[in-house]
Short mmCIF file of C-alpha atoms in Angstrom, two decimals:
data_model
loop_
_atom_site.label_atom_id
_atom_site.label_comp_id
_atom_site.label_asym_id
_atom_site.label_seq_id
_atom_site.Cartn_x
_atom_site.Cartn_y
_atom_site.Cartn_z
CA MET A 1 52.48 6.59 16.30
CA ILE A 2 49.77 6.50 13.67
CA TRP A 3 51.21 3.29 12.31
CA GLU A 4 51.14 1.68 15.76
CA LEU A 5 47.66 2.89 16.53
CA PHE A 6 45.91 2.09 13.29
CA PHE A 7 47.89 -0.48 11.33
CA GLN A 8 50.31 -2.42 13.47
CA PRO A 9 47.71 -4.71 15.08
CA PHE A 10 46.77 -5.94 11.64
CA ALA A 11 50.37 -6.19 10.44
CA ASP A 12 51.49 -8.14 13.48
CA PHE A 13 48.64 -10.51 14.11
CA GLY A 14 47.02 -12.92 11.69
CA PHE A 15 43.88 -13.20 13.80
CA MET A 16 43.34 -9.44 13.48
CA ARG A 17 43.64 -9.62 9.70
CA ARG A 18 41.19 -12.51 9.63
CA ALA A 19 38.81 -10.65 11.88
CA LEU A 20 39.01 -7.62 9.60
CA LEU A 21 38.32 -9.68 6.49
CA GLY A 22 35.39 -11.41 8.20
CA CYS A 23 33.95 -8.07 9.26
CA ILE A 24 34.39 -6.61 5.78
CA ALA A 25 32.48 -9.56 4.32
CA VAL A 26 29.67 -9.20 6.85
CA SER A 27 29.53 -5.42 6.35
CA VAL A 28 29.39 -5.57 2.56
CA GLY A 29 26.86 -8.41 2.39
CA ALA A 30 24.53 -7.50 5.21
CA THR A 31 24.16 -3.73 5.01
CA PRO A 32 22.29 -3.53 1.66
CA LEU A 33 19.80 -6.02 3.09
CA GLY A 34 19.60 -3.90 6.23
CA VAL A 35 18.73 -0.89 4.09
CA PHE A 36 15.83 -2.79 2.52
CA LEU A 37 14.70 -4.14 5.90
CA MET A 38 14.65 -0.60 7.25
CA LEU A 39 12.82 0.83 4.24
CA ARG A 40 10.20 -1.92 4.52
CA ARG A 41 9.79 -1.19 8.23
CA MET A 42 11.07 -4.69 8.93
CA SER A 43 14.02 -3.76 11.15
CA LEU A 44 12.54 -5.66 14.07
CA THR A 45 11.81 -8.60 11.78
CA GLY A 46 15.55 -8.82 11.20
CA ASP A 47 16.09 -8.81 14.93
CA ALA A 48 13.50 -11.51 15.47
CA MET A 49 14.97 -13.70 12.74
CA ALA A 50 18.44 -13.33 14.24
CA HIS A 51 17.11 -14.74 17.51
CA ALA A 52 15.22 -17.45 15.70
CA ILE A 53 18.47 -18.82 14.30
CA LEU A 54 19.67 -19.78 17.75
CA PRO A 55 17.89 -23.12 18.32
CA GLY A 56 18.95 -24.32 14.87
CA ALA A 57 22.54 -23.47 15.59
CA ALA A 58 22.14 -25.05 19.02
CA LEU A 59 20.81 -28.29 17.55
CA GLY A 60 23.72 -28.31 15.13
CA TYR A 61 25.99 -27.83 18.11
CA LEU A 62 24.24 -30.67 19.93
CA VAL A 63 24.85 -33.02 17.02
CA ALA A 64 28.37 -32.07 16.06
CA GLY A 65 29.84 -29.81 18.73
CA LEU A 66 31.26 -26.44 17.73
CA SER A 67 31.14 -27.39 14.06
CA LEU A 68 30.80 -24.65 11.49
CA GLY A 69 28.82 -26.70 8.99
CA ALA A 70 26.32 -28.20 11.39
CA MET A 71 25.61 -24.90 13.12
CA THR A 72 25.28 -23.06 9.81
CA VAL A 73 22.84 -25.55 8.34
CA GLY A 74 20.87 -25.66 11.59
CA GLY A 75 20.71 -21.88 11.74
CA LEU A 76 19.59 -21.59 8.11
CA ILE A 77 16.82 -24.12 8.60
CA ALA A 78 15.58 -22.56 11.84
CA GLY A 79 15.69 -19.03 10.44
CA MET A 80 13.79 -19.91 7.28
CA ALA A 81 11.29 -22.01 9.25
CA VAL A 82 10.46 -19.10 11.56
CA ALA A 83 10.29 -16.60 8.70
CA LEU A 84 7.94 -18.81 6.68
CA ALA A 85 5.89 -19.96 9.67
CA SER A 86 5.22 -16.44 10.89
CA GLY A 87 4.32 -15.37 7.37
CA TYR A 88 1.94 -18.33 7.13
CA VAL A 89 0.37 -17.65 10.53
CA THR A 90 -0.16 -14.01 9.56
CA ARG A 91 -1.95 -14.95 6.37
CA MET A 92 -4.03 -17.74 7.89
CA THR A 93 -5.01 -16.31 11.27
CA ALA A 94 -6.12 -13.05 12.84
CA LEU A 95 -2.69 -12.43 14.37
CA ARG A 96 -0.60 -9.62 12.90
CA GLU A 97 2.85 -10.39 11.55
CA ASP A 98 4.74 -8.57 14.32
CA ALA A 99 2.94 -10.51 17.04
CA SER A 100 3.33 -13.91 15.37
CA LEU A 101 6.99 -13.20 14.65
CA ALA A 102 7.58 -12.15 18.26
CA ALA A 103 5.90 -15.33 19.48
CA PHE A 104 8.01 -17.56 17.26
CA TYR A 105 11.30 -15.91 18.00
CA LEU A 106 10.78 -15.84 21.77
CA ILE A 107 10.07 -19.56 21.67
CA SER A 108 13.14 -20.10 19.49
CA LEU A 109 15.41 -18.03 21.69
CA ALA A 110 14.36 -19.81 24.89
CA LEU A 111 14.69 -23.18 23.19
CA GLY A 112 18.14 -22.32 21.88
CA VAL A 113 19.51 -21.13 25.22
CA LEU A 114 17.99 -24.18 26.91
CA ILE A 115 19.59 -26.64 24.50
CA ILE A 116 23.02 -25.06 24.73
CA SER A 117 23.09 -24.67 28.48
CA THR A 118 21.98 -28.23 29.19
CA ARG A 119 24.67 -29.71 26.99
CA GLY A 120 27.49 -27.20 26.77
CA SER A 121 29.43 -24.85 28.95
CA ASN A 122 28.91 -21.14 29.45
CA VAL A 123 31.84 -20.52 27.13
CA ASP A 124 29.95 -22.22 24.30
CA LEU A 125 26.86 -20.20 25.05
CA MET A 126 28.91 -17.02 24.94
CA HIS A 127 30.39 -18.10 21.63
CA VAL A 128 26.96 -18.59 20.05
CA LEU A 129 25.39 -15.50 21.55
CA PHE A 130 28.28 -13.12 21.00
CA GLY A 131 30.36 -14.69 18.26
CA SER A 132 34.11 -15.11 18.05
CA VAL A 133 35.39 -12.73 15.46
CA LEU A 134 38.96 -13.05 16.74
CA ALA A 135 38.92 -16.82 16.21
CA LEU A 136 37.67 -17.14 12.64
CA ASP A 137 39.23 -20.13 10.88
CA ASN A 138 39.61 -20.61 7.14
CA ALA A 139 36.31 -22.41 6.76
CA ALA A 140 34.42 -19.66 8.59
CA LEU A 141 36.12 -16.96 6.52
CA THR A 142 35.28 -18.77 3.28
CA LEU A 143 31.68 -19.08 4.40
CA LEU A 144 31.42 -15.38 5.26
CA CYS A 145 32.95 -14.31 1.95
CA ALA A 146 30.78 -16.72 -0.03
CA ILE A 147 27.62 -15.43 1.65
CA ALA A 148 28.64 -11.82 1.02
CA SER A 149 29.37 -12.52 -2.67
CA LEU A 150 26.14 -14.43 -3.17
CA SER A 151 24.15 -11.63 -1.51
CA LEU A 152 25.65 -8.99 -3.75
CA ILE A 153 25.09 -11.03 -6.91
CA MET A 154 21.47 -11.82 -6.01
CA LEU A 155 20.80 -8.21 -5.03
CA ALA A 156 22.23 -6.99 -8.33
CA LEU A 157 20.04 -9.45 -10.22
CA PHE A 158 16.84 -8.80 -8.30
CA PHE A 159 17.32 -5.12 -7.58
CA ARG A 160 14.44 -3.85 -9.70
CA PRO A 161 11.83 -6.38 -8.56
CA LEU A 162 12.96 -5.91 -4.96
CA VAL A 163 12.64 -2.13 -5.08
CA LEU A 164 9.23 -2.47 -6.69
CA GLU A 165 8.17 -5.14 -4.20
CA CYS A 166 9.00 -2.65 -1.45
CA ALA A 167 7.57 0.47 -3.07
CA ASP A 168 4.43 -0.95 -4.69
CA ALA A 169 3.98 -4.69 -4.19
CA GLN A 170 0.45 -4.61 -5.57
CA PHE A 171 1.72 -3.25 -8.87
CA LEU A 172 4.50 -5.82 -9.09
CA ARG A 173 1.94 -8.58 -8.52
CA SER A 174 -0.20 -7.14 -11.31
CA VAL A 175 2.59 -7.10 -13.91
CA SER A 176 4.81 -10.00 -12.94
CA ARG A 177 4.94 -13.31 -11.15
CA LEU A 178 8.24 -12.41 -9.49
CA SER A 179 6.66 -10.90 -6.40
CA ALA A 180 6.56 -14.00 -4.21
CA LEU A 181 9.93 -15.22 -5.50
CA THR A 182 11.51 -11.84 -4.79
CA HIS A 183 10.19 -11.78 -1.26
CA PHE A 184 11.41 -15.33 -0.67
CA ILE A 185 14.88 -14.59 -2.03
CA PHE A 186 15.07 -11.48 0.11
CA LEU A 187 14.16 -13.39 3.28
CA THR A 188 16.62 -16.17 2.38
CA LEU A 189 19.43 -13.65 1.93
CA VAL A 190 18.59 -12.03 5.26
CA VAL A 191 18.68 -15.38 7.04
CA MET A 192 21.93 -16.36 5.29
CA ASN A 193 23.61 -13.13 6.28
CA LEU A 194 22.41 -13.44 9.84
CA VAL A 195 23.79 -16.98 10.01
CA GLY A 196 27.08 -15.77 8.54
CA GLY A 197 27.10 -12.80 10.86
CA PHE A 198 26.51 -14.95 13.89
CA HIS A 199 29.83 -16.74 13.42
CA ALA A 200 31.55 -13.39 13.62
CA LEU A 201 29.38 -11.29 15.90
CA GLY A 202 27.02 -13.78 17.53
CA THR A 203 23.27 -14.18 17.10
CA LEU A 204 22.49 -11.18 19.27
CA MET A 205 24.84 -8.78 17.47
CA ALA A 206 24.66 -9.99 13.86
CA VAL A 207 21.56 -7.94 13.20
CA GLY A 208 23.31 -4.84 14.58
CA ILE A 209 25.73 -4.57 11.69
CA MET A 210 22.74 -4.98 9.37
CA ILE A 211 20.40 -2.36 10.80
CA LEU A 212 22.47 0.30 12.61
CA PRO A 213 24.46 1.50 9.56
CA ALA A 214 21.27 1.57 7.48
CA ALA A 215 19.45 3.58 10.13
CA ALA A 216 22.39 5.99 10.41
CA ALA A 217 22.65 6.42 6.63
CA ARG A 218 18.95 7.33 6.41
CA PHE A 219 19.74 10.65 8.11
CA TRP A 220 22.17 11.61 5.35
CA THR A 221 20.55 10.67 2.05
CA GLY A 222 17.21 9.85 0.50
CA ARG A 223 18.43 7.97 -2.58
CA ILE A 224 18.51 4.21 -2.40
CA GLY A 225 21.87 3.77 -4.14
CA THR A 226 23.68 6.26 -1.95
CA LEU A 227 21.85 4.86 1.05
CA ILE A 228 23.41 1.45 0.45
CA LEU A 229 26.83 3.02 -0.19
CA PHE A 230 26.68 5.13 2.98
CA ALA A 231 25.47 2.19 5.07
CA ALA A 232 28.24 -0.11 3.81
CA THR A 233 30.86 2.58 4.46
CA ILE A 234 29.59 3.14 7.99
CA ALA A 235 29.62 -0.63 8.60
CA LEU A 236 33.21 -0.90 7.33
CA LEU A 237 34.38 2.03 9.46
CA SER A 238 32.60 0.58 12.49
CA SER A 239 34.21 -2.82 11.97
CA TYR A 240 37.66 -1.34 11.59
CA SER A 241 37.42 1.02 14.57
CA GLY A 242 35.65 -1.60 16.68
CA LEU A 243 38.46 -4.08 16.09
CA LEU A 244 41.08 -1.47 16.97
CA LEU A 245 39.24 -0.42 20.13
CA SER A 246 38.88 -4.00 21.19
CA TYR A 247 42.60 -4.60 20.55
CA HIS A 248 43.92 -1.52 22.33
CA TYR A 249 41.56 -1.56 25.30
CA SER A 250 40.94 -5.34 25.57
CA LEU A 251 37.21 -4.97 24.96
CA PRO A 252 34.97 -7.75 23.64
CA THR A 253 35.05 -7.35 19.87
CA GLY A 254 31.42 -7.86 18.79
CA PRO A 255 29.97 -5.31 21.22
CA ALA A 256 32.80 -2.88 20.40
CA ILE A 257 31.95 -2.99 16.67
CA ILE A 258 28.23 -2.64 17.28
CA LEU A 259 28.79 0.22 19.73
CA VAL A 260 30.86 2.14 17.19
CA ALA A 261 28.03 1.63 14.68
CA GLY A 262 25.67 2.81 17.41
CA GLY A 263 27.86 5.89 17.80
CA PHE A 264 27.53 6.61 14.09
CA TYR A 265 23.78 6.25 14.48
CA ILE A 266 23.58 8.67 17.42
CA VAL A 267 25.75 11.26 15.66
CA SER A 268 23.64 10.96 12.48
CA LEU A 269 20.45 11.15 14.52
CA VAL A 270 21.58 14.48 15.94
CA LEU A 271 23.52 16.05 13.06
CA GLY A 272 22.27 14.35 9.86
CA ARG A 273 21.07 16.31 6.86
CA GLN A 274 17.66 14.64 6.53
CA GLY A 275 15.16 14.61 9.36
CA SER A 276 17.71 14.65 12.17
CA ILE A 277 17.09 16.39 15.48
CA VAL A 278 19.10 19.50 14.57
CA GLN A 279 17.51 19.71 11.16
CA GLN A 280 13.97 19.31 12.50
CA ALA A 281 14.63 22.02 15.07
CA ARG A 282 15.93 24.32 12.35
CA SER A 283 12.90 23.76 10.11
CA VAL A 284 10.59 24.46 13.05
CA ARG A 285 12.43 27.76 13.60
CA ILE A 286 12.03 28.65 9.95
CA ALA A 287 8.34 27.83 10.15
CA GLU A 288 7.98 30.11 13.17
CA ILE A 289 9.63 33.00 11.36
CA MET B 1 -33.39 -10.12 -10.96
CA GLY B 2 -33.38 -6.51 -11.99
CA LEU B 3 -34.25 -5.15 -15.32
CA VAL B 4 -31.27 -5.40 -17.64
CA LEU B 5 -30.90 -2.79 -20.30
CA LEU B 6 -28.63 -4.25 -22.89
CA GLY B 7 -28.40 -1.02 -24.83
CA ASP B 8 -24.85 -1.85 -25.78
CA VAL B 9 -25.68 -4.76 -27.92
CA ILE B 10 -26.66 -2.38 -30.63
CA ALA B 11 -25.75 -4.36 -33.65
CA GLY B 12 -25.38 -7.67 -31.88
CA CYS B 13 -22.21 -8.53 -33.70
CA ALA B 14 -20.67 -5.36 -35.09
CA VAL B 15 -19.25 -4.37 -31.70
CA SER B 16 -16.92 -7.00 -30.33
CA VAL B 17 -17.02 -7.75 -26.62
CA ALA B 18 -14.11 -6.87 -24.32
CA VAL B 19 -15.49 -8.35 -21.13
CA ALA B 20 -18.37 -10.80 -20.83
CA PHE B 21 -19.83 -11.72 -17.43
CA GLU B 22 -21.76 -14.95 -17.29
CA ASN B 23 -23.75 -15.49 -14.14
CA TYR B 24 -20.75 -14.06 -12.35
CA SER B 25 -20.70 -13.99 -8.52
CA LEU B 26 -17.90 -12.72 -6.33
CA GLY B 27 -17.40 -12.50 -2.60
CA TYR B 28 -15.34 -12.93 0.51
CA ASN B 29 -15.68 -15.92 2.81
CA ARG B 30 -18.67 -17.16 0.86
CA ASN B 31 -20.54 -13.89 1.45
CA PRO B 32 -21.38 -12.75 -2.02
CA ALA B 33 -20.60 -9.10 -2.78
CA VAL B 34 -21.50 -9.30 -6.45
CA MET B 35 -24.31 -11.62 -7.45
CA GLN B 36 -25.05 -13.27 -10.74
CA LEU B 37 -23.82 -10.53 -12.97
CA GLN B 38 -24.82 -11.14 -16.55
CA THR B 39 -23.76 -8.50 -19.04
CA GLU B 40 -21.18 -7.56 -21.64
CA ILE B 41 -18.77 -4.63 -21.90
CA PRO B 42 -18.22 -3.70 -25.57
CA GLN B 43 -14.70 -3.17 -26.79
CA GLY B 44 -13.63 0.47 -26.81
CA SER B 45 -16.39 1.58 -24.44
CA LEU B 46 -15.95 4.09 -21.65
CA THR B 47 -18.03 2.76 -18.78
CA ALA B 48 -18.63 4.13 -15.31
CA ILE B 49 -19.48 1.64 -12.58
CA VAL B 50 -21.72 3.33 -10.04
CA GLY B 51 -23.77 2.18 -7.08
CA PRO B 52 -24.29 2.72 -3.35
CA ASN B 53 -21.61 1.93 -0.77
CA GLY B 54 -21.12 -1.79 -0.42
CA ALA B 55 -22.58 -2.48 -3.83
CA GLY B 56 -19.58 -4.57 -4.85
CA LYS B 57 -18.03 -2.09 -7.29
CA SER B 58 -14.45 -2.42 -6.10
CA THR B 59 -14.92 -6.14 -5.63
CA LEU B 60 -15.95 -6.40 -9.25
CA LEU B 61 -12.69 -4.77 -10.40
CA LYS B 62 -10.68 -7.08 -8.12
CA GLY B 63 -12.45 -9.98 -9.73
CA LEU B 64 -11.50 -8.68 -13.17
CA THR B 65 -7.81 -8.44 -12.22
CA GLY B 66 -7.95 -12.10 -11.22
CA SER B 67 -6.87 -11.47 -7.64
CA LEU B 68 -10.29 -12.60 -6.39
CA PRO B 69 -11.61 -15.87 -7.83
CA PRO B 70 -15.33 -16.00 -8.62
CA LEU B 71 -17.73 -17.88 -6.34
CA SER B 72 -19.63 -19.02 -9.39
CA GLY B 73 -20.05 -18.18 -13.05
CA GLN B 74 -17.24 -16.80 -15.13
CA VAL B 75 -15.84 -13.78 -16.84
CA SER B 76 -14.23 -13.92 -20.27
CA PHE B 77 -12.09 -11.32 -21.96
CA GLY B 78 -12.47 -12.13 -25.64
CA SER B 79 -9.06 -11.88 -27.21
CA LEU B 80 -7.42 -10.17 -24.20
CA GLU B 81 -4.78 -11.84 -22.05
CA SER B 82 -4.42 -11.15 -18.35
CA GLU B 83 -1.37 -8.96 -19.03
CA ASP B 84 -3.50 -6.74 -21.27
CA ILE B 85 -5.33 -5.46 -18.20
CA SER B 86 -4.02 -2.57 -16.13
CA TYR B 87 -5.55 -1.70 -12.80
CA LEU B 88 -5.38 1.35 -10.56
CA PRO B 89 -6.62 0.35 -7.10
CA GLN B 90 -8.64 2.64 -4.88
CA GLN B 91 -6.06 2.94 -2.16
CA SER B 92 -2.88 2.45 -4.04
CA GLU B 93 -0.36 0.61 -1.91
CA VAL B 94 2.51 2.79 -3.07
CA ASP B 95 4.81 3.30 -0.10
CA ARG B 96 5.35 7.02 -0.45
CA SER B 97 8.15 7.04 2.10
CA PHE B 98 10.18 4.70 -0.10
CA PRO B 99 13.05 6.61 -1.70
CA ILE B 100 12.39 6.33 -5.42
CA SER B 101 11.93 9.18 -7.86
CA VAL B 102 8.88 10.02 -9.94
CA HIS B 103 10.79 8.92 -13.02
CA GLU B 104 11.53 5.52 -11.49
CA LEU B 105 7.95 4.99 -10.33
CA VAL B 106 6.48 5.93 -13.70
CA ALA B 107 9.07 3.98 -15.72
CA MET B 108 7.84 0.77 -14.10
CA GLY B 109 4.84 1.06 -16.39
CA LEU B 110 7.26 -0.26 -19.02
CA TRP B 111 7.60 -3.54 -17.14
CA ARG B 112 6.15 -5.53 -19.99
CA HIS B 113 8.93 -4.26 -22.24
CA VAL B 114 11.91 -4.08 -19.91
CA GLY B 115 10.95 -6.73 -17.34
CA ALA B 116 13.01 -7.29 -14.22
CA PHE B 117 16.39 -7.09 -15.90
CA GLY B 118 16.08 -5.06 -19.12
CA ARG B 119 17.79 -1.72 -19.56
CA ILE B 120 15.67 1.41 -19.78
CA GLY B 121 17.31 2.92 -22.84
CA ARG B 122 16.96 6.33 -24.44
CA SER B 123 13.78 5.60 -26.39
CA TYR B 124 12.09 4.34 -23.22
CA LYS B 125 13.26 7.39 -21.29
CA HIS B 126 11.67 9.49 -23.99
CA LYS B 127 8.41 7.59 -23.54
CA VAL B 128 8.51 8.26 -19.80
CA GLN B 129 8.99 11.96 -20.53
CA GLU B 130 5.98 11.94 -22.84
CA ALA B 131 3.82 10.20 -20.24
CA LEU B 132 4.87 12.70 -17.57
CA ALA B 133 4.09 15.57 -19.93
CA ALA B 134 0.65 14.10 -20.66
CA VAL B 135 -0.29 14.20 -16.97
CA GLY B 136 1.32 17.59 -16.35
CA LEU B 137 4.29 16.38 -14.32
CA THR B 138 7.09 17.65 -16.56
CA GLY B 139 9.97 18.80 -14.39
CA PHE B 140 9.09 16.43 -11.54
CA GLU B 141 11.21 13.51 -12.83
CA LYS B 142 13.87 13.67 -10.16
CA ARG B 143 11.57 14.48 -7.24
CA ALA B 144 11.17 11.78 -4.60
CA ILE B 145 7.64 10.40 -4.57
CA GLY B 146 7.43 11.30 -0.88
CA SER B 147 7.57 14.99 -1.77
CA LEU B 148 4.47 14.85 -4.00
CA SER B 149 0.95 15.83 -3.02
CA GLY B 150 -1.88 13.32 -3.24
CA GLY B 151 -3.01 14.72 -6.57
CA GLN B 152 0.52 14.62 -7.98
CA VAL B 153 0.91 10.98 -6.94
CA GLN B 154 -2.33 10.19 -8.75
CA ARG B 155 -0.98 12.00 -11.83
CA ALA B 156 2.19 9.89 -11.63
CA LEU B 157 0.14 6.70 -11.35
CA PHE B 158 -1.83 7.75 -14.43
CA ALA B 159 1.46 8.31 -16.26
CA ARG B 160 2.45 4.77 -15.30
CA LEU B 161 -0.89 3.52 -16.66
CA LEU B 162 -0.18 5.42 -19.90
CA LEU B 163 3.08 3.53 -20.27
CA GLN B 164 1.41 0.20 -19.52
CA ASP B 165 -0.45 0.80 -22.75
CA SER B 166 -3.19 -1.75 -21.97
CA PRO B 167 -6.27 -2.35 -24.11
CA LEU B 168 -8.36 -2.72 -20.91
CA VAL B 169 -7.96 -0.17 -18.11
CA LEU B 170 -9.62 -0.58 -14.71
CA LEU B 171 -9.81 2.47 -12.44
CA ASP B 172 -11.15 2.28 -8.89
CA GLU B 173 -12.34 5.71 -7.74
CA PRO B 174 -9.48 7.45 -9.52
CA PHE B 175 -10.67 10.95 -8.64
CA ASN B 176 -11.35 10.39 -4.97
CA ALA B 177 -9.96 13.10 -2.68
CA ILE B 178 -8.26 14.87 -5.56
CA ASP B 179 -8.48 18.56 -6.42
CA ALA B 180 -10.60 19.81 -9.30
CA ASN B 181 -7.68 20.75 -11.55
CA THR B 182 -6.10 17.33 -11.29
CA THR B 183 -9.46 15.64 -11.84
CA ALA B 184 -10.04 17.67 -15.00
CA ASP B 185 -6.58 16.82 -16.33
CA LEU B 186 -6.94 13.13 -15.54
CA ILE B 187 -10.40 12.97 -17.12
CA ASN B 188 -8.73 14.28 -20.27
CA VAL B 189 -6.25 11.39 -20.06
CA VAL B 190 -9.16 8.97 -19.73
CA LYS B 191 -10.86 10.56 -22.76
CA ARG B 192 -7.63 10.24 -24.71
CA TRP B 193 -7.57 6.52 -23.92
CA HIS B 194 -11.18 6.29 -25.05
CA GLY B 195 -10.21 7.99 -28.30
CA GLU B 196 -7.46 5.44 -28.79
CA GLY B 197 -10.03 2.66 -28.66
CA ARG B 198 -9.18 1.25 -25.25
CA THR B 199 -11.87 -0.24 -23.05
CA ILE B 200 -12.17 1.61 -19.75
CA LEU B 201 -14.08 0.62 -16.63
CA ALA B 202 -14.03 3.19 -13.84
CA VAL B 203 -15.69 2.99 -10.44
CA LEU B 204 -16.99 6.48 -9.66
CA HIS B 205 -19.03 8.23 -6.98
CA ASP B 206 -19.60 11.60 -8.58
CA THR B 207 -22.71 11.16 -10.74
CA GLU B 208 -22.27 14.63 -12.25
CA ALA B 209 -18.84 13.62 -13.60
CA VAL B 210 -20.32 10.36 -14.87
CA LYS B 211 -23.11 12.19 -16.71
CA ALA B 212 -20.65 14.67 -18.19
CA HIS B 213 -17.88 12.34 -19.32
CA PHE B 214 -18.92 8.68 -19.37
CA PRO B 215 -21.15 7.52 -22.23
CA GLN B 216 -21.91 4.14 -20.63
CA THR B 217 -22.89 3.31 -17.06
CA LEU B 218 -23.20 0.08 -15.16
CA LEU B 219 -25.36 0.51 -12.05
CA LEU B 220 -24.57 -2.11 -9.45
CA ALA B 221 -26.23 -2.97 -6.15
CA ARG B 222 -24.70 -6.39 -5.58
CA GLU B 223 -26.92 -7.42 -8.44
CA LEU B 224 -26.95 -5.61 -11.73
CA VAL B 225 -29.54 -2.81 -11.64
CA ALA B 226 -29.04 -1.42 -15.12
CA HIS B 227 -26.38 -1.21 -17.79
CA GLY B 228 -26.45 0.97 -20.87
CA PRO B 229 -26.20 4.58 -22.03
CA THR B 230 -25.67 6.81 -19.01
CA ALA B 231 -28.81 8.90 -19.50
CA GLU B 232 -30.98 5.77 -19.53
CA VAL B 233 -29.27 4.15 -16.56
CA LEU B 234 -28.83 7.05 -14.14
CA THR B 235 -32.52 7.75 -13.68
CA ALA B 236 -33.89 8.67 -10.26
CA GLU B 237 -35.93 5.49 -10.26
CA ASN B 238 -32.94 3.22 -10.94
CA GLN B 239 -30.82 4.93 -8.30
CA PHE B 240 -33.59 4.64 -5.71
CA ARG B 241 -33.97 0.98 -6.50
CA ALA B 242 -30.21 0.45 -6.18
CA ARG B 243 -30.19 2.02 -2.72
CA GLN B 244 -33.10 -0.13 -1.61
CA MET B 245 -31.48 -3.31 -2.90
CA CYS B 246 -28.30 -2.56 -1.00
CA GLU B 247 -30.02 -1.65 2.23
CA ALA B 248 -32.04 -4.85 2.09
CA CYS B 249 -28.80 -6.79 2.07
CA SER B 250 -26.63 -4.78 4.46
CA GLY B 251 -26.03 -5.03 8.18
CA PRO B 252 -24.14 -7.90 9.75
CA PRO B 253 -24.79 -10.74 9.98
CA HIS B 254 -26.54 -10.96 6.70
CA THR B 255 -27.52 -13.81 4.51
CA CYS B 256 -28.00 -12.99 0.91
CA THR B 257 -30.03 -15.50 -0.92
CA ILE B 258 -29.08 -16.12 -4.47
CA HIS B 259 -32.25 -16.47 -6.45
CA PRO B 260 -32.23 -19.21 -9.02
CA SER B 261 -32.52 -17.40 -12.31
#
């Protein structure tokens, strides 16, 4: 019974094993970045950048069809362009970063949907928007694993400057020239993981596996190391249960995974140990006594 | 140009110069905030920078850190390199909701030694402990910075400055909105630095504190009003003149004329 419910789908079907590996790669690579995005109050920036990838991927699609390489390169270029352009606009004009980012990503999203729907079918559009985790080929899997490995290596290398860049950027600038480089590497890693994630979960959902586990973990711990560990664990559990749910109940996989992560978030929001609803209510009661 | 009291140049050559301003002007968008500053800060001096609001005090410190390029003139630091300068800004941009501990925040003062990748070994940990003890934060190592009060954060930032171990320390209103106990403790840290021969420039509002603890004062009102021993600089006449000079220049839109000297 337990075997059939939890393990047999993966034992019997290669595509399920591939999907699981792809999701593990995305979970491990993306969640630490999600933690930093959240701590820097850039969660919506991640969302905006995920949308911004679309026209790049769409142009890649236009040139080479549903080709992994072309769509990846296109997505990377578009994502970085929007990230840098909105940063530039913020520094050079009166517009705040959130507004300029929103402007750029809305333009990108509309452009992307337009390009795909004029040239491709609705199926293609669905593939780009919602991913195809059950149809990951070798090349896609290699790409996902490579991105995850690179992210972890770069994070390990740049952990101290990155933490300092988040906690006290002014100080980092005063003692080191790494500030701008660190920020750039961080943005690049975010874009890379979003591009990787979009092959598995689609452009709309890729950011979910980045942010939701991080947001959920925040209700359980205040230390950055444990935060990353918790977030990655939640992402892995969500991927695994999402895949199983989608297998047993014939649900679309990407949304199933993200919804499980959403479930973790809601439960943490209510029951978590740090700043959750229950905990806030309790501390108010104590204050009243 | 105002009267310049160069009381510091006592022996002319016996005291070496830490910071020399030469016709130094600073500003934003071509609006000068500091005009044609011409003076020298002797090495090892403890100098308060005072002046009315909008006198360009904070701007002057930003100029010294190099984050704001001069409009004209120049500033030279003698034998000091840019990494020999440590700076505590007025509104520190420390994100207090970020989950790092007091120990981790303070240990970053060792950046020059450990850099981005170096290990913080036992001897460095001991140094962090000493710095925390010097600012009265022993026992707070593991606390998250978000759980500290404003005064405790300022103590931690002073501990970080201690570890930076710079010959030139710039403080922008370090005792603003901080309780009396903390201020007294931190003034002792500043005096300790002075005793160690460091050069300290501190922007301050509280003239009583300046008179009590700072031997030198630089009175600024966009232009230099006076610079020298505190008792000679902080006269009623000088302070009145500083206020007048600032009012003459304030109120948007303003055009400040730079007089040819």
